[in-house]
Short mmCIF file of C-alpha atoms in Angstrom, two decimals:
data_model
loop_
_atom_site.label_atom_id
_atom_site.label_comp_id
_atom_site.label_asym_id
_atom_site.label_seq_id
_atom_site.Cartn_x
_atom_site.Cartn_y
_atom_site.Cartn_z
CA MET A 7 116.19 99.36 69.34
CA ARG A 8 119.27 101.64 70.22
CA ARG A 9 116.50 103.86 71.88
CA ALA A 10 114.93 101.16 73.66
CA ALA A 11 118.23 99.59 74.76
CA LEU A 12 119.13 102.96 76.23
CA ALA A 13 115.95 103.71 77.82
CA LEU A 14 116.03 100.27 79.73
CA GLY A 15 119.60 100.72 80.64
CA SER A 16 118.79 103.98 82.21
CA GLY A 17 116.31 102.34 84.26
CA VAL A 18 118.79 99.75 85.43
CA LEU A 19 121.10 102.41 86.78
CA VAL A 20 118.36 103.94 88.74
CA ALA A 21 117.84 100.37 90.21
CA LEU A 22 121.46 100.00 91.27
CA SER A 23 121.11 103.26 93.26
CA LEU A 24 118.67 101.54 95.25
CA PRO A 25 119.51 99.09 98.49
CA PRO A 26 120.98 96.42 98.47
CA TRP A 27 123.31 97.85 95.88
CA GLY A 28 123.38 101.56 97.05
CA PHE A 29 125.42 103.34 94.38
CA TRP A 30 123.34 106.46 94.91
CA PRO A 31 125.04 108.42 92.20
CA LEU A 32 123.79 106.19 89.37
CA ALA A 33 120.26 107.62 90.16
CA PHE A 34 121.28 110.90 88.54
CA VAL A 35 123.13 109.38 85.91
CA GLY A 36 120.07 107.05 85.14
CA VAL A 37 117.61 109.86 84.88
CA ALA A 38 120.04 111.83 82.61
CA LEU A 39 120.28 109.04 80.37
CA PHE A 40 116.57 108.71 80.06
CA GLU A 41 116.33 112.33 79.27
CA PHE A 42 119.04 112.06 76.77
CA THR A 43 117.27 108.88 75.18
CA LEU A 44 113.97 110.80 74.84
CA GLY A 45 115.38 114.19 73.77
CA THR A 46 113.06 116.71 72.47
CA ASP A 47 111.57 115.23 69.25
CA ALA A 48 110.35 111.88 70.27
CA THR A 49 106.94 110.89 69.25
CA ALA A 50 104.22 109.99 72.02
CA ARG A 51 104.66 106.35 71.04
CA GLN A 52 108.51 106.53 71.51
CA ARG A 53 108.13 108.30 74.77
CA ALA A 54 105.48 105.87 76.01
CA ALA A 55 107.80 102.95 75.10
CA GLY A 56 110.85 104.75 76.51
CA GLY A 57 108.90 105.37 79.74
CA TRP A 58 107.85 102.01 80.19
CA LEU A 59 111.33 100.59 79.31
CA PHE A 60 112.88 102.91 82.16
CA GLY A 61 110.34 102.05 84.69
CA ALA A 62 110.73 98.18 83.92
CA GLY A 63 114.40 98.58 84.20
CA TRP A 64 114.30 100.31 87.53
CA LEU A 65 111.22 98.69 89.42
CA PHE A 66 111.52 94.95 88.28
CA PRO A 67 115.06 94.54 90.17
CA GLY A 68 114.48 96.87 92.90
CA MET A 69 111.05 95.04 93.73
CA GLY A 70 112.53 91.65 93.50
CA TRP A 71 111.55 90.73 96.93
CA MET A 72 107.99 90.58 95.88
CA TRP A 73 108.53 87.46 93.91
CA PHE A 74 108.67 85.50 97.11
CA LEU A 75 105.45 87.26 98.54
CA THR A 76 103.51 86.76 95.30
CA ALA A 77 104.94 86.13 91.93
CA PRO A 78 101.83 87.15 89.79
CA GLY A 79 101.69 90.23 92.02
CA TYR A 80 105.32 91.09 91.36
CA VAL A 81 104.65 91.07 87.58
CA VAL A 82 101.32 93.03 87.76
CA VAL A 83 102.71 95.44 89.97
CA GLY A 84 105.87 96.04 88.23
CA ALA A 85 104.21 96.36 84.76
CA LEU A 86 101.58 98.87 86.40
CA PHE A 87 104.49 100.96 87.90
CA ALA A 88 106.30 101.20 84.66
CA GLY A 89 103.12 101.94 82.70
CA LEU A 90 102.74 105.15 85.15
CA HIS A 91 106.23 106.36 84.08
CA ALA A 92 105.15 105.63 80.52
CA LEU A 93 102.24 108.02 81.15
CA ALA A 94 104.46 110.55 82.69
CA ALA A 95 106.56 110.42 79.50
CA VAL A 96 103.71 110.82 77.32
CA VAL A 97 101.94 113.65 79.22
CA ALA A 98 105.16 115.81 79.98
CA PRO A 99 106.16 118.46 77.31
CA THR A 100 108.80 117.87 74.82
CA GLY A 101 110.18 121.45 74.18
CA ARG A 102 112.26 123.50 76.19
CA TRP A 103 109.74 123.22 79.22
CA ARG A 104 110.34 119.76 79.34
CA VAL A 105 113.24 120.21 81.92
CA PHE A 106 110.60 121.12 84.35
CA GLY A 107 107.40 119.28 83.20
CA ARG A 108 109.21 115.95 83.16
CA PRO A 109 110.46 115.97 86.50
CA ALA A 110 107.25 116.96 87.89
CA ALA A 111 105.18 114.25 85.82
CA HIS A 112 107.67 111.40 87.12
CA THR A 113 107.32 112.81 90.67
CA ALA A 114 103.78 113.05 90.59
CA VAL A 115 103.46 109.25 89.29
CA GLU A 116 105.83 108.34 92.28
CA ALA A 117 103.77 110.10 94.66
CA LEU A 118 100.60 108.03 93.34
CA ARG A 119 102.44 104.93 94.67
CA LEU A 120 102.28 106.22 97.94
CA PHE A 121 98.50 105.58 97.70
CA VAL A 122 97.79 103.00 95.00
CA PRO A 123 97.19 100.13 94.56
CA PHE A 124 95.84 98.73 97.88
CA GLY A 125 96.75 101.51 99.92
CA GLY A 126 100.17 101.96 98.14
CA VAL A 127 103.18 100.14 97.36
CA PRO A 128 106.10 102.61 97.98
CA LEU A 129 109.25 100.01 97.44
CA ALA A 130 112.26 100.81 95.19
CA THR A 131 111.44 104.30 95.25
CA VAL A 132 114.11 106.94 94.04
CA ALA A 133 114.16 108.35 97.64
CA LEU A 134 115.22 105.06 99.08
CA GLY A 135 118.47 105.06 97.01
CA GLN A 136 119.15 108.59 98.20
CA ALA A 137 119.22 107.39 101.91
CA GLY A 138 123.00 107.04 101.71
CA GLY A 139 123.82 110.27 99.82
CA PRO A 140 124.14 113.72 100.59
CA LEU A 141 120.87 114.80 99.70
CA LEU A 142 118.80 112.87 102.40
CA GLY A 143 118.48 115.99 104.42
CA VAL A 144 115.89 117.26 101.66
CA ALA A 145 113.61 114.46 103.18
CA ARG A 146 113.06 117.19 106.23
CA VAL A 147 111.86 119.72 103.81
CA GLY A 148 109.22 117.68 101.84
CA GLY A 149 109.87 113.88 102.42
CA VAL A 150 110.20 111.43 99.77
CA ILE A 151 108.15 113.74 96.96
CA ALA A 152 110.66 116.57 97.45
CA LEU A 153 113.65 114.14 97.33
CA THR A 154 112.39 112.31 94.48
CA TRP A 155 111.60 115.75 92.77
CA VAL A 156 115.23 116.77 93.25
CA VAL A 157 116.83 113.78 91.85
CA PHE A 158 114.71 113.99 88.61
CA GLN A 159 115.08 117.56 88.25
CA ILE A 160 118.83 117.44 88.52
CA GLY A 161 119.08 114.32 86.16
CA ILE A 162 116.61 115.65 83.73
CA ALA A 163 118.41 119.10 83.48
CA LEU A 164 121.70 117.43 83.08
CA GLY A 165 120.38 115.07 80.42
CA ALA A 166 119.03 118.07 78.68
CA LEU A 167 122.71 119.83 78.64
CA ALA A 168 124.15 116.65 76.99
CA GLU A 169 121.31 116.26 74.57
CA THR A 170 121.59 119.97 73.39
CA ARG A 171 125.20 120.29 73.98
CA ARG A 172 125.00 123.84 74.94
CA ALA A 173 123.69 125.28 78.39
CA GLY A 174 120.38 127.19 77.91
CA ARG A 175 118.70 129.41 80.56
CA PHE A 176 115.98 126.77 81.05
CA GLU A 177 118.34 124.12 82.36
CA PHE A 178 120.37 126.36 84.54
CA ALA A 179 117.13 127.51 86.00
CA ALA A 180 116.05 124.09 86.57
CA LEU A 181 119.40 123.30 88.35
CA GLY A 182 118.79 126.42 90.30
CA ALA A 183 115.54 125.39 91.43
CA ALA A 184 116.85 122.11 92.83
CA ALA A 185 119.76 123.60 94.40
CA THR A 186 117.56 125.95 96.16
CA VAL A 187 115.58 123.21 97.88
CA VAL A 188 119.03 121.55 98.91
CA VAL A 189 120.20 124.79 100.54
CA LEU A 190 116.83 125.09 102.23
CA ALA A 191 117.18 121.73 103.61
CA ALA A 192 120.42 122.84 105.23
CA VAL A 193 118.88 125.25 107.08
CA ALA A 194 115.31 123.62 107.88
CA PRO A 195 114.25 122.94 111.31
CA ALA A 196 115.31 119.27 112.30
CA GLY A 197 113.67 119.29 115.90
CA HIS A 198 115.95 119.73 119.06
CA ALA A 199 117.19 117.73 121.93
CA THR A 200 115.24 117.51 125.26
CA GLY A 201 118.49 116.50 127.06
CA ARG A 202 116.98 113.30 128.00
CA ALA A 203 118.04 109.98 126.61
CA LEU A 204 116.85 106.40 126.97
CA ARG A 205 119.04 103.14 126.92
CA VAL A 206 117.10 101.02 124.67
CA THR A 207 118.06 97.33 123.92
CA LEU A 208 117.01 95.49 120.75
CA VAL A 209 116.40 91.80 120.92
CA GLN A 210 117.04 89.99 117.68
CA GLY A 211 116.37 86.21 118.16
CA GLY A 212 117.83 85.00 115.02
CA GLY A 213 116.94 81.89 112.74
CA PRO A 214 116.16 81.06 108.98
CA GLN A 215 114.91 83.26 106.38
CA GLY A 216 112.56 82.63 103.66
CA THR A 217 109.95 80.89 106.07
CA LEU A 218 106.32 81.43 105.99
CA ALA A 219 104.41 81.63 109.05
CA ILE A 220 101.84 78.66 108.19
CA ASN A 221 105.34 76.50 107.96
CA THR A 222 106.66 77.89 111.18
CA ASN A 223 106.20 76.55 114.81
CA PRO A 224 105.58 80.01 116.55
CA ARG A 225 106.64 78.69 119.98
CA ASP A 226 110.44 78.39 118.20
CA VAL A 227 110.48 82.03 117.51
CA VAL A 228 109.76 82.95 121.19
CA GLU A 229 112.22 80.58 122.53
CA ARG A 230 114.99 82.18 120.31
CA HIS A 231 114.13 85.67 121.71
CA LEU A 232 113.78 84.42 125.20
CA ALA A 233 117.28 83.01 125.12
CA ALA A 234 118.89 86.27 123.66
CA THR A 235 116.99 88.26 126.32
CA ARG A 236 118.32 86.28 129.07
CA THR A 237 121.68 87.60 128.18
CA ILE A 238 120.79 91.04 129.24
CA GLU A 239 121.97 92.05 132.72
CA PRO A 240 119.58 93.38 135.32
CA GLY A 241 119.33 97.24 135.47
CA SER A 242 121.35 97.72 132.12
CA THR A 243 118.57 99.25 130.22
CA ASP A 244 115.63 101.56 130.19
CA LEU A 245 113.37 99.58 127.40
CA VAL A 246 113.44 96.34 125.76
CA VAL A 247 111.90 95.93 122.28
CA TRP A 248 111.09 92.68 120.61
CA PRO A 249 110.08 92.45 116.97
CA GLU A 250 106.71 92.40 115.27
CA ASN A 251 104.72 89.20 115.84
CA VAL A 252 107.21 87.43 117.91
CA ILE A 253 104.45 86.01 119.97
CA ASP A 254 101.63 84.36 117.97
CA VAL A 255 98.89 83.22 120.30
CA PRO A 256 95.09 83.54 120.70
CA VAL A 257 94.84 85.72 123.70
CA PHE A 258 98.28 87.37 124.58
CA ALA A 259 97.03 88.21 128.24
CA GLU A 260 95.89 84.57 129.02
CA SER A 261 99.24 82.93 127.39
CA PRO A 262 102.27 81.67 128.86
CA GLU A 263 104.33 83.91 126.73
CA TYR A 264 102.81 86.66 128.61
CA SER A 265 104.11 85.41 132.10
CA GLU A 266 107.37 84.79 130.40
CA VAL A 267 107.71 88.14 129.23
CA THR A 268 106.73 89.46 132.57
CA ALA A 269 109.28 87.42 134.23
CA GLU A 270 112.08 88.75 132.24
CA ALA A 271 110.81 92.56 132.46
CA ALA A 272 110.88 92.00 136.41
CA ARG A 273 114.26 90.48 136.43
CA ILE A 274 115.98 93.39 134.27
CA GLY A 275 113.89 95.83 135.66
CA ALA A 276 112.64 97.67 132.56
CA PRO A 277 109.51 97.77 130.44
CA PHE A 278 109.25 95.59 127.53
CA ALA A 279 107.69 96.72 124.00
CA VAL A 280 106.48 93.26 122.50
CA GLY A 281 105.22 92.63 119.00
CA ILE A 282 102.09 90.15 119.37
CA THR A 283 99.57 88.34 116.99
CA GLU A 284 96.14 87.80 118.56
CA ASP A 285 92.91 86.00 117.17
CA VAL A 286 89.76 87.65 116.53
CA PRO A 287 87.01 85.50 116.93
CA ALA A 288 85.06 84.36 113.63
CA GLY A 289 82.20 86.18 112.95
CA MET A 290 83.72 89.66 114.44
CA ASP A 291 84.37 92.66 111.91
CA GLY A 292 83.05 91.04 109.10
CA THR A 293 85.00 87.60 108.86
CA ALA A 294 83.14 84.59 107.86
CA ILE A 295 81.58 82.66 110.95
CA ASP A 296 82.58 79.51 109.58
CA GLY A 297 86.21 80.64 108.28
CA PRO A 298 89.36 80.96 110.33
CA GLY A 299 88.66 84.30 111.71
CA ALA A 300 90.97 87.18 111.43
CA PHE A 301 93.97 88.45 113.54
CA LEU A 302 95.36 91.55 115.37
CA ASN A 303 99.10 92.60 114.78
CA ALA A 304 100.13 94.97 117.61
CA GLN A 305 102.71 96.12 119.77
CA VAL A 306 102.30 96.21 123.55
CA MET A 307 104.02 97.95 126.54
CA ILE A 308 104.65 95.58 129.44
CA THR A 309 105.75 97.06 132.82
CA PRO A 310 108.28 94.95 135.01
CA MET A 311 105.04 94.55 137.24
CA GLY A 312 103.39 92.77 134.38
CA ALA A 313 100.79 95.43 133.50
CA ILE A 314 99.96 96.18 129.80
CA ILE A 315 99.82 99.77 129.91
CA SER A 316 99.71 100.96 126.18
CA ARG A 317 98.94 98.96 122.82
CA TYR A 318 99.24 99.97 119.17
CA ASP A 319 97.71 98.02 116.46
CA LYS A 320 99.03 98.04 113.02
CA VAL A 321 97.06 100.41 110.85
CA ARG A 322 98.73 100.07 107.47
CA ARG A 323 98.60 96.17 106.39
CA VAL A 324 100.63 94.26 103.83
CA PRO A 325 98.53 93.25 100.88
CA PHE A 326 99.05 89.85 99.82
CA GLY A 327 101.10 89.31 103.20
CA GLU A 328 98.76 90.32 105.98
CA TYR A 329 95.59 90.33 104.02
CA MET A 330 94.39 88.85 100.40
CA PRO A 331 92.78 91.56 98.39
CA MET A 332 89.95 90.34 96.27
CA ARG A 333 90.16 86.92 97.80
CA GLY A 334 87.32 85.43 96.38
CA LEU A 335 87.96 86.47 92.74
CA LEU A 336 91.56 85.23 93.08
CA ALA A 337 90.41 81.72 94.43
CA THR A 338 88.30 81.42 91.36
CA PHE A 339 91.50 81.85 89.16
CA GLY A 340 93.39 79.15 91.31
CA ALA A 341 95.64 81.68 92.86
CA PRO A 342 97.26 80.43 96.18
CA VAL A 343 95.28 82.25 98.60
CA ASN A 344 95.73 79.82 101.21
CA GLN A 345 99.18 81.06 101.82
CA VAL A 346 97.30 83.93 103.69
CA PRO A 347 94.56 81.98 105.36
CA ARG A 348 93.66 84.89 107.46
CA ASP A 349 93.19 88.66 107.21
CA ALA A 350 94.54 91.34 109.51
CA ILE A 351 92.31 93.80 110.99
CA ALA A 352 93.32 97.11 110.70
CA GLY A 353 94.09 99.33 113.90
CA THR A 354 92.65 102.86 114.32
CA GLY A 355 94.62 104.60 116.83
CA PRO A 356 97.26 106.85 116.93
CA ALA A 357 100.61 105.57 116.44
CA VAL A 358 102.28 105.79 119.97
CA LEU A 359 102.93 103.73 122.83
CA ASN A 360 103.49 105.16 126.50
CA LEU A 361 106.46 104.27 128.61
CA PRO A 362 105.47 103.95 132.43
CA ASP A 363 106.76 107.53 133.18
CA GLY A 364 104.32 108.89 130.26
CA THR A 365 107.29 109.31 127.60
CA ARG A 366 105.83 108.84 124.12
CA LEU A 367 107.45 106.61 121.61
CA GLY A 368 106.09 106.49 117.92
CA VAL A 369 105.46 102.98 116.47
CA VAL A 370 105.45 102.02 112.83
CA ILE A 371 105.36 98.18 112.31
CA SER A 372 107.23 96.83 109.69
CA TRP A 373 105.45 97.94 106.42
CA GLU A 374 104.59 100.99 108.02
CA VAL A 375 107.92 102.45 108.05
CA PHE A 376 107.57 102.98 104.30
CA PHE A 377 104.81 105.36 104.58
CA GLY A 378 106.08 108.88 105.99
CA ASN A 379 102.63 109.79 107.27
CA ARG A 380 102.45 106.86 109.82
CA ALA A 381 105.88 108.20 111.56
CA ARG A 382 104.52 111.80 111.21
CA ASP A 383 101.22 110.51 113.02
CA GLY A 384 103.48 109.54 115.93
CA ILE A 385 105.28 112.65 116.14
CA GLU A 386 101.85 114.72 116.10
CA HIS A 387 100.88 112.75 119.03
CA GLY A 388 104.02 113.64 120.93
CA ALA A 389 106.54 110.68 120.22
CA GLN A 390 110.05 111.65 121.09
CA MET A 391 111.59 108.72 119.35
CA ILE A 392 110.16 106.21 116.95
CA ILE A 393 110.69 102.30 117.00
CA ASN A 394 110.06 100.02 114.02
CA PRO A 395 109.35 96.35 115.16
CA THR A 396 109.49 94.17 111.81
CA ASN A 397 109.43 90.89 110.60
CA GLY A 398 111.24 90.32 107.15
CA SER A 399 111.91 86.43 107.80
CA SER A 400 109.37 85.58 104.81
CA TYR A 401 111.65 86.92 102.39
CA THR A 402 114.83 85.49 100.80
CA GLY A 403 117.70 87.79 100.13
CA THR A 404 118.26 91.37 101.66
CA VAL A 405 116.55 93.36 99.07
CA LEU A 406 113.58 94.32 101.28
CA GLN A 407 115.37 94.13 104.35
CA THR A 408 118.11 96.83 103.21
CA GLN A 409 115.31 99.05 101.62
CA GLN A 410 113.59 98.73 105.03
CA VAL A 411 116.74 100.30 106.93
CA ALA A 412 116.83 102.94 104.34
CA SER A 413 113.31 103.80 104.84
CA SER A 414 114.02 103.89 108.64
CA ARG A 415 116.58 106.61 107.68
CA LEU A 416 114.14 108.62 105.82
CA ARG A 417 111.58 108.52 108.60
CA ALA A 418 114.39 109.52 111.15
CA VAL A 419 115.36 112.60 109.11
CA GLU A 420 111.54 113.55 108.03
CA SER A 421 110.55 113.47 111.57
CA GLY A 422 113.72 114.82 113.53
CA ARG A 423 113.68 111.63 115.66
CA TRP A 424 115.73 108.58 116.45
CA VAL A 425 114.59 105.20 114.96
CA ALA A 426 115.05 101.83 116.41
CA GLN A 427 114.52 99.01 113.87
CA VAL A 428 114.24 95.48 115.37
CA ALA A 429 113.69 92.50 113.53
CA PRO A 430 113.78 88.62 114.44
CA THR A 431 116.07 87.74 111.65
CA GLY A 432 117.60 91.05 110.72
CA PHE A 433 118.26 93.72 109.94
CA SER A 434 118.10 95.60 113.37
CA ALA A 435 119.87 98.84 113.87
CA PHE A 436 119.65 102.25 115.39
CA VAL A 437 119.14 105.13 113.08
CA THR A 438 120.16 108.97 114.34
CA ASP A 439 117.98 111.74 113.65
CA SER A 440 120.36 112.76 111.05
CA GLY A 441 119.81 109.37 109.25
CA ASP A 442 123.35 107.72 110.35
CA VAL A 443 122.83 103.95 110.97
CA ILE A 444 124.44 102.34 114.13
CA ASP A 445 124.92 98.77 115.47
CA ARG A 446 123.05 97.07 112.38
CA THR A 447 122.99 93.26 112.82
CA GLY A 448 123.52 90.59 110.31
CA VAL A 449 121.16 88.48 108.74
CA SER A 450 119.76 85.29 110.70
CA GLU A 451 122.14 86.16 113.65
CA GLN A 452 120.94 86.03 117.35
CA LYS A 453 122.05 89.47 118.88
CA VAL A 454 121.18 91.97 121.52
CA VAL A 455 122.28 95.61 120.72
CA HIS A 456 122.23 98.62 123.16
CA HIS A 457 122.26 102.25 122.41
CA ASP A 458 121.58 105.68 124.27
CA VAL A 459 118.89 107.23 122.41
CA ALA A 460 118.35 110.88 122.52
CA LEU A 461 114.72 112.13 123.17
CA ARG A 462 113.85 114.91 120.75
CA THR A 463 110.98 117.38 120.28
CA GLY A 464 109.99 119.87 117.91
CA ASN A 465 108.88 119.67 114.06
CA THR A 466 110.53 119.70 110.94
CA TRP A 467 108.77 121.33 107.82
CA TYR A 468 107.84 117.83 106.66
CA VAL A 469 106.13 117.03 109.93
CA SER A 470 104.09 120.27 109.89
CA LEU A 471 103.07 120.25 106.15
CA GLY A 472 103.02 116.50 105.12
CA ASN A 473 102.94 115.29 101.66
CA GLY A 474 99.81 117.30 100.20
CA PRO A 475 101.55 120.59 99.43
CA PHE A 476 104.62 118.89 97.50
CA VAL A 477 102.20 116.61 95.64
CA LEU A 478 100.22 119.61 94.53
CA ALA A 479 103.47 121.54 93.77
CA ALA A 480 104.40 118.84 91.48
CA LEU A 481 100.74 118.99 89.57
CA LEU A 482 100.90 122.70 89.52
CA VAL A 483 104.40 122.86 87.79
CA LEU A 484 103.45 120.18 85.40
CA LEU A 485 100.18 122.06 84.20
CA LEU A 486 102.18 125.22 84.01
CA SER A 487 104.65 123.35 81.85
CA LEU A 488 102.11 122.19 79.30
CA VAL A 489 100.44 125.70 78.85
CA PRO A 490 103.04 126.80 75.91
CA ARG A 491 101.99 123.55 74.13
CA MET A 492 98.31 124.06 74.91
CA ARG A 493 98.94 127.81 73.25
CA ALA A 494 100.67 126.23 70.22
CA ARG A 495 97.60 123.93 69.79
CA ARG A 496 95.28 127.01 69.69
CA GLY A 497 97.30 128.64 66.95
CA ARG A 498 99.11 131.26 68.95
CA GLY A 499 102.41 130.56 67.97
CA PRO A 500 104.52 127.10 67.95
CA GLU A 501 106.53 126.15 71.02
CA PRO A 502 110.20 125.89 70.23
CA GLU A 503 111.19 122.17 70.21
CA SER A 504 114.65 122.84 71.66
CA GLY A 505 115.62 125.33 74.71
CA THR A 506 118.58 126.33 72.45
CA PRO A 507 118.07 127.66 68.83
CA GLY A 508 120.23 126.46 66.27
CA THR A 509 121.10 123.32 68.10
CA GLU A 510 121.67 120.08 65.78
CA PRO A 511 119.54 116.84 66.71
CA THR A 512 121.62 114.17 67.96
CA ALA A 513 121.64 110.37 66.26
CA LEU A 514 119.20 109.45 69.16
CA THR A 515 116.66 112.25 68.19
CA PRO A 516 116.48 112.62 64.28
CA PRO A 517 114.39 115.61 62.96
CA ALA A 518 110.92 115.20 62.41
CA SER A 519 109.64 114.34 58.72
CA PRO A 520 108.43 117.45 56.92
#
């Protein structure tokens, strides 16, 4: 029971390192306590239970926002992701090589969350908690995977030192490996300024949170943003950005909202990047002919002359928010699939918008900001800054919204670009290429914020390499750490259970029975 309580508590400490709490040092304390709890002699069953409790204590609080999207999904996904850390704890070695194998194993299962289920649910990740800490620069080397590994590597090495009460060469080597990556981050390429800047204006219309689209009059949202936009002085900005799906109409180019936005663009003398939702006729793209059809979630660029010169359709959709996986199956069990009556159609184009002068902006719409490869796609197509139009008004509280700001900070450092995040009810903010947050708005307030955004070019190592090499590195380290155990099982000699000979077991790691 004591071991279980400590494992659960270690996960809670990691959760408290995440936004909105943001006590980033607790991630290292939590991982170290988890390692101290497992020690060297825990059985496979104890490691599985400890790993699951560690993951549950961390992930259920950190993903609390999901309860308002899908309560059953929240329970299932939380249990599943905790199970991945149980698997990592079982697979990783228990001897002296654990200080390398365990960080690699837990990093590998965190990397898996970037892809599964339903294309990935990378919320409440360790890296989000470090967006406010001194190790954020590691993201420009290897993105969230490298940053996750550094946290686990340091935490587990410290936990091993506490458990053995003596410093061994393995623990020092583990800390040295993490320190090497941190030093590399300090000298790694971060892109460079072009000498140009854009005066960017973000429009947050305000309004209540915790509202669903099916219960909201779309026109109310438009009116709030028009009212805020009318406070912008003519000639005061180079670009106006509205949030995700502020305009929800059957066909945008034929709507009164199109004329209203064009009029404001002409009055101010600047292009508008506007979030729209458009209908897809029933029967197209595999949608039911007698059903409600589907929709497109897009960001469009409108000139002061009223021309739509560029468009990006959202590629990475929100499961259970913008489309309903396994809709038919869930409906048979009485799940409330009617809360998402229509499915979004995924876009296929590059993640960029063009300004009238040809300058390219990277675009990550809402959910996409949690995936480094979406921002990376925009940079690879010539983007000199990134916009993140989003809509978090469906969620109660600020867990998701603060984690999204942290994600914008990660994307800024990974890409070496400024990020402008704009939401209808908060949070909206500018993020510099080094991850500093500027002019963050409050929740539900109506506000217009301006800032001069430096346009940048050049690639970071993460943009050049992506996630692949770092996932493979984690798997390779894990495999190498298992070699001594496999050799011992083949009769080539036992693998020592402790990195320091002569160490007495702690009360939490009793010696194995004869």
